[in-house]
Amino acid sequence: SYVLTQPPSVSVAPGQTARITCGGNNIGSKSVHWYQQRPGQAPVLVVYDDRDRPSGIPERFSGSNSVNTATLTISRVEAGDEADYYCQVWDSSSDQPIFGGGTKLTVL
Amino acid sequence: QVHLVQSGAEEKKPGASVKVSCKASGYTFTSYGISWVRQAPGQGLEWMGWISTYNGNTNYAQNLRGRVTTTTDTSTSTAYMELRSLRSDDTAVYYCATFSYGSRSLDYWGQGTLVTVSS
């Protein structure tokens, strides 16, 4: 089955830019969605279809997707961005969503 | 505003069954499917299954087939997930989420229901 690979952790200082990657075979041909999960809370969709933001999500969150890597970019990182981030694609062969293992973003 | 409100925490013995409810409001219920995702303590997200709210079609994760059933009651805009033959490794927070038929994303999530399986 299709596998998505994320780094376990990313650290960034406040005000800097965080980049969280999601690797998968030919992931550039799929639509990638990103979720933020703060400690003790339910996940929240922050980017869908590679680069679109749901209403209410700050412009600081952006996404890109090319060839074998999708990237969630968080600009001007704030303390409140500290959370786990998960990427997700749809695996048409099994008709189910596939999640990456998650990346813990630490704001130093 | 879309809201998904789930039923409360459950404690079950191994071998028992649990049924979690998810009441939707703020949108036309049949506009989205409903997906169920669980998260074991300290672990990542695990997709369990989804159900189409307009025709009742379902699909379940391979490792849960035979133990999980998802249903909906369109008259009350409520979705249900039943898990049978519970084991200790089923201890997790269970989430319902709206499933977008177009983008295949999980757009809105319930608050989660903790299910603890212990003898």
CSV table of N, CA and C in Angstrom, one decimal, chain B residues 7-116:
chain,number,residue,atom,x,y,z
B,7,SER,N,-20.3,11.4,21.3
B,7,SER,CA,-20.7,10.9,22.6
B,7,SER,C,-19.6,10.8,23.5
B,8,GLY,N,-19.9,10.6,24.8
B,8,GLY,CA,-18.9,10.6,25.9
B,8,GLY,C,-18.0,9.4,26.0
B,9,ALA,N,-17.0,9.6,26.9
B,9,ALA,CA,-16.0,8.5,27.1
B,9,ALA,C,-16.6,7.2,27.5
B,10,GLU,N,-16.0,6.1,27.1
B,10,GLU,CA,-16.5,4.8,27.4
B,10,GLU,C,-15.3,3.9,28.0
B,11,GLU,N,-15.7,3.1,29.0
B,11,GLU,CA,-14.8,2.1,29.5
B,11,GLU,C,-15.4,0.7,29.2
B,12,LYS,N,-14.7,-0.1,28.6
B,12,LYS,CA,-15.2,-1.5,28.2
B,12,LYS,C,-14.2,-2.6,28.6
B,13,LYS,N,-14.8,-3.8,28.8
B,13,LYS,CA,-13.9,-4.9,29.1
B,13,LYS,C,-13.6,-5.6,27.7
B,14,PRO,N,-12.4,-6.3,27.7
B,14,PRO,CA,-12.1,-7.0,26.5
B,14,PRO,C,-13.2,-8.0,26.1
B,15,GLY,N,-13.4,-8.0,24.8
B,15,GLY,CA,-14.5,-8.8,24.2
B,15,GLY,C,-15.8,-8.1,24.0
B,16,ALA,N,-16.0,-7.0,24.7
B,16,ALA,CA,-17.2,-6.2,24.6
B,16,ALA,C,-17.3,-5.4,23.3
B,17,SER,N,-18.4,-4.7,23.1
B,17,SER,CA,-18.6,-3.8,22.0
B,17,SER,C,-18.8,-2.4,22.5
B,18,VAL,N,-18.5,-1.4,21.6
B,18,VAL,CA,-18.7,0.0,21.9
B,18,VAL,C,-19.3,0.6,20.6
B,19,LYS,N,-20.2,1.6,20.9
B,19,LYS,CA,-20.9,2.3,19.8
B,19,LYS,C,-20.7,3.8,20.1
B,20,VAL,N,-20.1,4.5,19.2
B,20,VAL,CA,-19.8,5.9,19.4
B,20,VAL,C,-20.7,6.7,18.4
B,21,SER,N,-21.4,7.7,18.9
B,21,SER,CA,-22.2,8.5,18.0
B,21,SER,C,-21.5,9.9,17.7
B,22,CYS,N,-22.0,10.5,16.6
B,22,CYS,CA,-21.4,11.7,16.0
B,22,CYS,C,-22.6,12.5,15.4
B,23,LYS,N,-23.0,13.5,16.1
B,23,LYS,CA,-24.2,14.3,15.7
B,23,LYS,C,-23.7,15.6,14.9
B,24,ALA,N,-24.1,15.7,13.7
B,24,ALA,CA,-23.7,16.8,12.8
B,24,ALA,C,-24.7,17.9,12.8
B,25,SER,N,-24.2,19.1,12.7
B,25,SER,CA,-25.1,20.3,12.5
B,25,SER,C,-24.4,21.4,11.7
B,26,GLY,N,-25.2,22.3,11.2
B,26,GLY,CA,-24.6,23.5,10.5
B,26,GLY,C,-24.4,23.3,9.0
B,27,TYR,N,-24.8,22.1,8.5
B,27,TYR,CA,-24.7,21.9,7.1
B,27,TYR,C,-25.7,20.8,6.7
B,28,THR,N,-25.9,20.6,5.4
B,28,THR,CA,-26.7,19.5,4.9
B,28,THR,C,-26.0,18.2,5.0
B,29,PHE,N,-26.5,17.3,5.8
B,29,PHE,CA,-25.9,16.1,6.3
B,29,PHE,C,-25.3,15.3,5.1
B,30,THR,N,-26.1,15.2,4.0
B,30,THR,CA,-25.7,14.4,2.9
B,30,THR,C,-24.6,15.1,2.0
B,31,SER,N,-24.2,16.3,2.3
B,31,SER,CA,-23.2,17.0,1.5
B,31,SER,C,-21.8,16.4,1.7
B,32,TYR,N,-21.6,15.8,2.8
B,32,TYR,CA,-20.3,15.2,3.1
B,32,TYR,C,-20.5,13.7,3.6
B,33,GLY,N,-19.5,12.9,3.3
B,33,GLY,CA,-19.5,11.6,3.9
B,33,GLY,C,-19.0,11.8,5.4
B,34,ILE,N,-18.9,10.7,6.1
B,34,ILE,CA,-18.4,10.6,7.4
B,34,ILE,C,-17.3,9.6,7.5
B,35,SER,N,-16.1,10.0,8.0
B,35,SER,CA,-15.0,9.1,8.2
B,35,SER,C,-14.8,9.0,9.7
B,36,TRP,N,-14.2,7.8,10.0
B,36,TRP,CA,-13.8,7.6,11.4
B,36,TRP,C,-12.3,7.3,11.5
B,37,VAL,N,-11.7,8.0,12.4
B,37,VAL,CA,-10.2,7.9,12.6
B,37,VAL,C,-9.9,7.7,14.1
B,38,ARG,N,-9.0,6.9,14.4
B,38,ARG,CA,-8.6,6.7,15.8
B,38,ARG,C,-7.2,7.0,16.0
B,39,GLN,N,-6.9,7.3,17.3
B,39,GLN,CA,-5.5,7.7,17.7
B,39,GLN,C,-5.2,7.0,19.0
B,40,ALA,N,-4.3,6.0,19.0
B,40,ALA,CA,-3.9,5.4,20.3
B,40,ALA,C,-3.0,6.4,21.0
B,41,PRO,N,-2.9,6.2,22.3
B,41,PRO,CA,-2.1,7.1,23.1
B,41,PRO,C,-0.7,7.3,22.6
B,42,GLY,N,-0.3,8.5,22.3
B,42,GLY,CA,1.0,8.8,21.9
B,42,GLY,C,1.3,8.4,20.4
B,43,GLN,N,0.3,8.0,19.7
B,43,GLN,CA,0.5,7.5,18.3
B,43,GLN,C,-0.1,8.5,17.3
B,44,GLY,N,0.0,8.1,16.0
B,44,GLY,CA,-0.5,8.9,14.9
B,44,GLY,C,-1.9,8.6,14.6
B,45,LEU,N,-2.4,9.1,13.5
B,45,LEU,CA,-3.8,9.0,13.1
B,45,LEU,C,-4.0,7.7,12.3
B,46,GLU,N,-5.0,6.9,12.6
B,46,GLU,CA,-5.3,5.7,11.9
B,46,GLU,C,-6.7,5.7,11.4
B,47,TRP,N,-6.8,5.7,10.1
B,47,TRP,CA,-8.1,5.7,9.4
B,47,TRP,C,-8.8,4.4,9.7
B,48,MET,N,-10.1,4.4,10.0
B,48,MET,CA,-10.9,3.2,10.3
B,48,MET,C,-11.9,2.8,9.2
B,49,GLY,N,-12.5,3.9,8.6
B,49,GLY,CA,-13.5,3.6,7.6
B,49,GLY,C,-14.3,4.8,7.3
B,50,TRP,N,-15.1,4.7,6.3
B,50,TRP,CA,-16.0,5.9,5.9
B,50,TRP,C,-17.3,5.4,5.4
B,51,ILE,N,-18.3,6.3,5.4
B,51,ILE,CA,-19.6,5.9,5.0
B,51,ILE,C,-20.1,7.1,4.1
B,52,SER,N,-20.7,6.8,3.0
B,52,SER,CA,-21.4,7.8,2.2
B,52,SER,C,-22.8,8.1,2.9
B,53,THR,N,-23.0,9.3,3.1
B,53,THR,CA,-24.3,9.7,3.7
B,53,THR,C,-25.4,9.8,2.8
B,54,TYR,N,-25.2,9.7,1.4
B,54,TYR,CA,-26.3,9.7,0.5
B,54,TYR,C,-26.7,8.4,-0.1
B,55,ASN,N,-25.8,7.4,0.0
B,55,ASN,CA,-26.2,6.0,-0.5
B,55,ASN,C,-25.8,4.9,0.5
B,56,GLY,N,-25.1,5.3,1.6
B,56,GLY,CA,-24.8,4.2,2.6
B,56,GLY,C,-23.6,3.4,2.3
B,57,ASN,N,-23.0,3.6,1.1
B,57,ASN,CA,-21.8,2.8,0.8
B,57,ASN,C,-20.7,3.0,1.9
B,58,THR,N,-20.0,1.9,2.2
B,58,THR,CA,-19.0,1.9,3.2
B,58,THR,C,-17.7,1.3,2.7
B,59,ASN,N,-16.6,1.7,3.4
B,59,ASN,CA,-15.3,1.0,3.2
B,59,ASN,C,-14.6,1.1,4.5
B,60,TYR,N,-13.9,0.0,4.8
B,60,TYR,CA,-13.2,-0.1,6.1
B,60,TYR,C,-11.8,-0.5,5.9
B,61,ALA,N,-11.0,-0.1,6.9
B,61,ALA,CA,-9.6,-0.5,6.9
B,61,ALA,C,-9.5,-2.0,7.0
B,62,GLN,N,-8.5,-2.5,6.2
B,62,GLN,CA,-8.4,-4.0,6.1
B,62,GLN,C,-8.3,-4.6,7.5
B,63,ASN,N,-7.5,-4.0,8.4
B,63,ASN,CA,-7.2,-4.7,9.7
B,63,ASN,C,-8.4,-4.6,10.6
B,64,LEU,N,-9.5,-3.9,10.3
B,64,LEU,CA,-10.7,-3.8,11.1
B,64,LEU,C,-11.9,-4.5,10.5
B,65,ARG,N,-11.8,-4.9,9.3
B,65,ARG,CA,-13.0,-5.5,8.6
B,65,ARG,C,-13.5,-6.7,9.4
B,66,GLY,N,-14.8,-6.8,9.6
B,66,GLY,CA,-15.4,-7.8,10.4
B,66,GLY,C,-15.6,-7.4,11.8
B,67,ARG,N,-14.9,-6.4,12.3
B,67,ARG,CA,-15.1,-5.9,13.7
B,67,ARG,C,-15.8,-4.5,13.7
B,68,VAL,N,-15.8,-3.8,12.6
B,68,VAL,CA,-16.3,-2.4,12.7
B,68,VAL,C,-17.4,-2.2,11.7
B,69,THR,N,-18.4,-1.4,12.2
B,69,THR,CA,-19.5,-1.1,11.3
B,69,THR,C,-19.9,0.4,11.5
B,70,THR,N,-20.1,1.1,10.4
B,70,THR,CA,-20.5,2.5,10.4
B,70,THR,C,-21.9,2.6,9.8
B,71,THR,N,-22.7,3.4,10.5
B,71,THR,CA,-24.0,3.6,10.0
B,71,THR,C,-24.4,5.1,10.1
B,72,THR,N,-25.5,5.5,9.5
B,72,THR,CA,-26.0,6.9,9.7
B,72,THR,C,-27.5,6.9,9.8
B,73,ASP,N,-28.0,7.9,10.5
B,73,ASP,CA,-29.4,8.2,10.6
B,73,ASP,C,-29.6,9.6,10.1
B,74,THR,N,-30.1,9.6,8.8
B,74,THR,CA,-30.2,10.9,8.2
B,74,THR,C,-31.3,11.8,8.8
B,75,SER,N,-32.2,11.1,9.5
B,75,SER,CA,-33.3,11.9,10.1
B,75,SER,C,-32.8,12.7,11.3
B,76,THR,N,-31.8,12.3,11.9
B,76,THR,CA,-31.2,13.0,13.0
B,76,THR,C,-29.8,13.6,12.7
B,77,SER,N,-29.3,13.4,11.5
B,77,SER,CA,-28.0,13.9,11.1
B,77,SER,C,-26.9,13.3,12.0
B,78,THR,N,-27.0,12.0,12.3
B,78,THR,CA,-26.1,11.4,13.3
B,78,THR,C,-25.4,10.2,12.6
B,79,ALA,N,-24.2,10.0,12.8
B,79,ALA,CA,-23.4,8.9,12.4
B,79,ALA,C,-23.0,8.0,13.6
B,80,TYR,N,-22.8,6.8,13.3
B,80,TYR,CA,-22.4,5.8,14.4
B,80,TYR,C,-21.3,5.0,13.9
B,81,MET,N,-20.4,4.6,14.9
B,81,MET,CA,-19.4,3.6,14.7
B,81,MET,C,-19.4,2.6,15.8
B,82,GLU,N,-19.6,1.3,15.4
B,82,GLU,CA,-19.6,0.3,16.4
B,82,GLU,C,-18.3,-0.6,16.1
B,83,LEU,N,-17.6,-0.9,17.2
B,83,LEU,CA,-16.4,-1.7,17.2
B,83,LEU,C,-16.7,-2.9,18.1
B,84,ARG,N,-16.5,-4.1,17.7
B,84,ARG,CA,-16.8,-5.3,18.4
B,84,ARG,C,-15.6,-6.0,18.8
B,85,SER,N,-15.7,-7.0,19.7
B,85,SER,CA,-14.6,-7.8,20.2
B,85,SER,C,-13.4,-7.0,20.6
B,86,LEU,N,-13.7,-6.1,21.4
B,86,LEU,CA,-12.7,-5.1,21.8
B,86,LEU,C,-11.4,-5.8,22.5
B,87,ARG,N,-10.3,-5.2,22.2
B,87,ARG,CA,-9.0,-5.7,22.8
B,87,ARG,C,-8.3,-4.5,23.4
B,88,SER,N,-7.3,-4.7,24.2
B,88,SER,CA,-6.7,-3.6,24.9
B,88,SER,C,-6.0,-2.7,23.9
B,89,ASP,N,-5.6,-3.2,22.8
B,89,ASP,CA,-5.0,-2.2,21.8
B,89,ASP,C,-6.0,-1.4,21.0
B,90,ASP,N,-7.3,-1.6,21.3
B,90,ASP,CA,-8.3,-0.7,20.8
B,90,ASP,C,-8.4,0.6,21.6
B,91,THR,N,-7.8,0.6,22.7
B,91,THR,CA,-7.8,1.8,23.6
B,91,THR,C,-7.3,3.0,22.8
B,92,ALA,N,-8.1,4.0,22.6
B,92,ALA,CA,-7.7,5.2,21.7
B,92,ALA,C,-8.8,6.2,21.8
B,93,VAL,N,-8.4,7.4,21.3
B,93,VAL,CA,-9.4,8.4,21.0
B,93,VAL,C,-10.0,8.2,19.6
B,94,TYR,N,-11.3,8.2,19.5
B,94,TYR,CA,-12.0,7.9,18.3
B,94,TYR,C,-12.6,9.2,17.8
B,95,TYR,N,-12.3,9.6,16.5
B,95,TYR,CA,-12.8,10.8,15.9
B,95,TYR,C,-13.7,10.5,14.8
B,96,CYS,N,-14.8,11.3,14.6
B,96,CYS,CA,-15.5,11.3,13.4
B,96,CYS,C,-15.1,12.6,12.7
B,97,ALA,N,-15.2,12.6,11.3
B,97,ALA,CA,-14.8,13.8,10.6
B,97,ALA,C,-15.6,13.8,9.3
B,98,THR,N,-16.0,15.0,8.8
B,98,THR,CA,-16.7,15.0,7.5
B,98,THR,C,-15.7,14.7,6.4
B,99,PHE,N,-16.2,14.0,5.5
B,99,PHE,CA,-15.3,13.5,4.4
B,99,PHE,C,-15.8,14.2,3.1
B,100,SER,N,-14.9,15.0,2.5
B,100,SER,CA,-15.3,15.7,1.3
B,100,SER,C,-15.2,14.8,0.1
B,101,TYR,N,-16.4,14.7,-0.6
B,101,TYR,CA,-16.4,13.8,-1.8
B,101,TYR,C,-15.5,14.3,-2.9
B,102,GLY,N,-15.3,15.6,-3.0
B,102,GLY,CA,-14.5,16.1,-4.1
B,102,GLY,C,-13.0,16.0,-3.8
B,103,SER,N,-12.6,16.6,-2.8
B,103,SER,CA,-11.1,16.7,-2.5
B,103,SER,C,-10.6,15.5,-1.7
B,104,ARG,N,-11.5,14.7,-1.2
B,104,ARG,CA,-11.2,13.5,-0.4
B,104,ARG,C,-10.4,13.9,0.9
B,105,SER,N,-10.7,15.1,1.4
B,105,SER,CA,-10.1,15.6,2.6
B,105,SER,C,-11.1,15.5,3.8
B,106,LEU,N,-10.6,15.5,5.0
B,106,LEU,CA,-11.4,15.4,6.2
B,106,LEU,C,-11.5,16.8,6.8
B,107,ASP,N,-12.6,17.5,6.4
B,107,ASP,CA,-12.7,18.9,6.6
B,107,ASP,C,-13.0,19.4,8.0
B,108,TYR,N,-13.9,18.7,8.6
B,108,TYR,CA,-14.3,19.1,10.0
B,108,TYR,C,-14.3,17.8,10.9
B,109,TRP,N,-13.8,18.0,12.1
B,109,TRP,CA,-13.6,16.9,13.0
B,109,TRP,C,-14.5,17.1,14.3
B,110,GLY,N,-14.9,15.9,14.8
B,110,GLY,CA,-15.6,15.9,16.2
B,110,GLY,C,-14.5,16.1,17.2
B,111,GLN,N,-14.9,16.2,18.5
B,111,GLN,CA,-14.0,16.5,19.6
B,111,GLN,C,-13.3,15.3,20.0
B,112,GLY,N,-13.7,14.1,19.6
B,112,GLY,CA,-13.1,12.9,20.0
B,112,GLY,C,-13.8,12.2,21.1
B,113,THR,N,-13.7,10.9,21.2
B,113,THR,CA,-14.3,10.1,22.2
B,113,THR,C,-13.2,9.1,22.7
B,114,LEU,N,-12.9,9.1,24.0
B,114,LEU,CA,-11.9,8.2,24.5
B,114,LEU,C,-12.6,6.9,24.8
B,115,VAL,N,-12.1,5.8,24.2
B,115,VAL,CA,-12.5,4.5,24.6
B,115,VAL,C,-11.4,3.7,25.2
B,116,THR,N,-11.6,3.3,26.4
B,116,THR,CA,-10.6,2.6,27.2
B,116,THR,C,-11.0,1.1,27.3
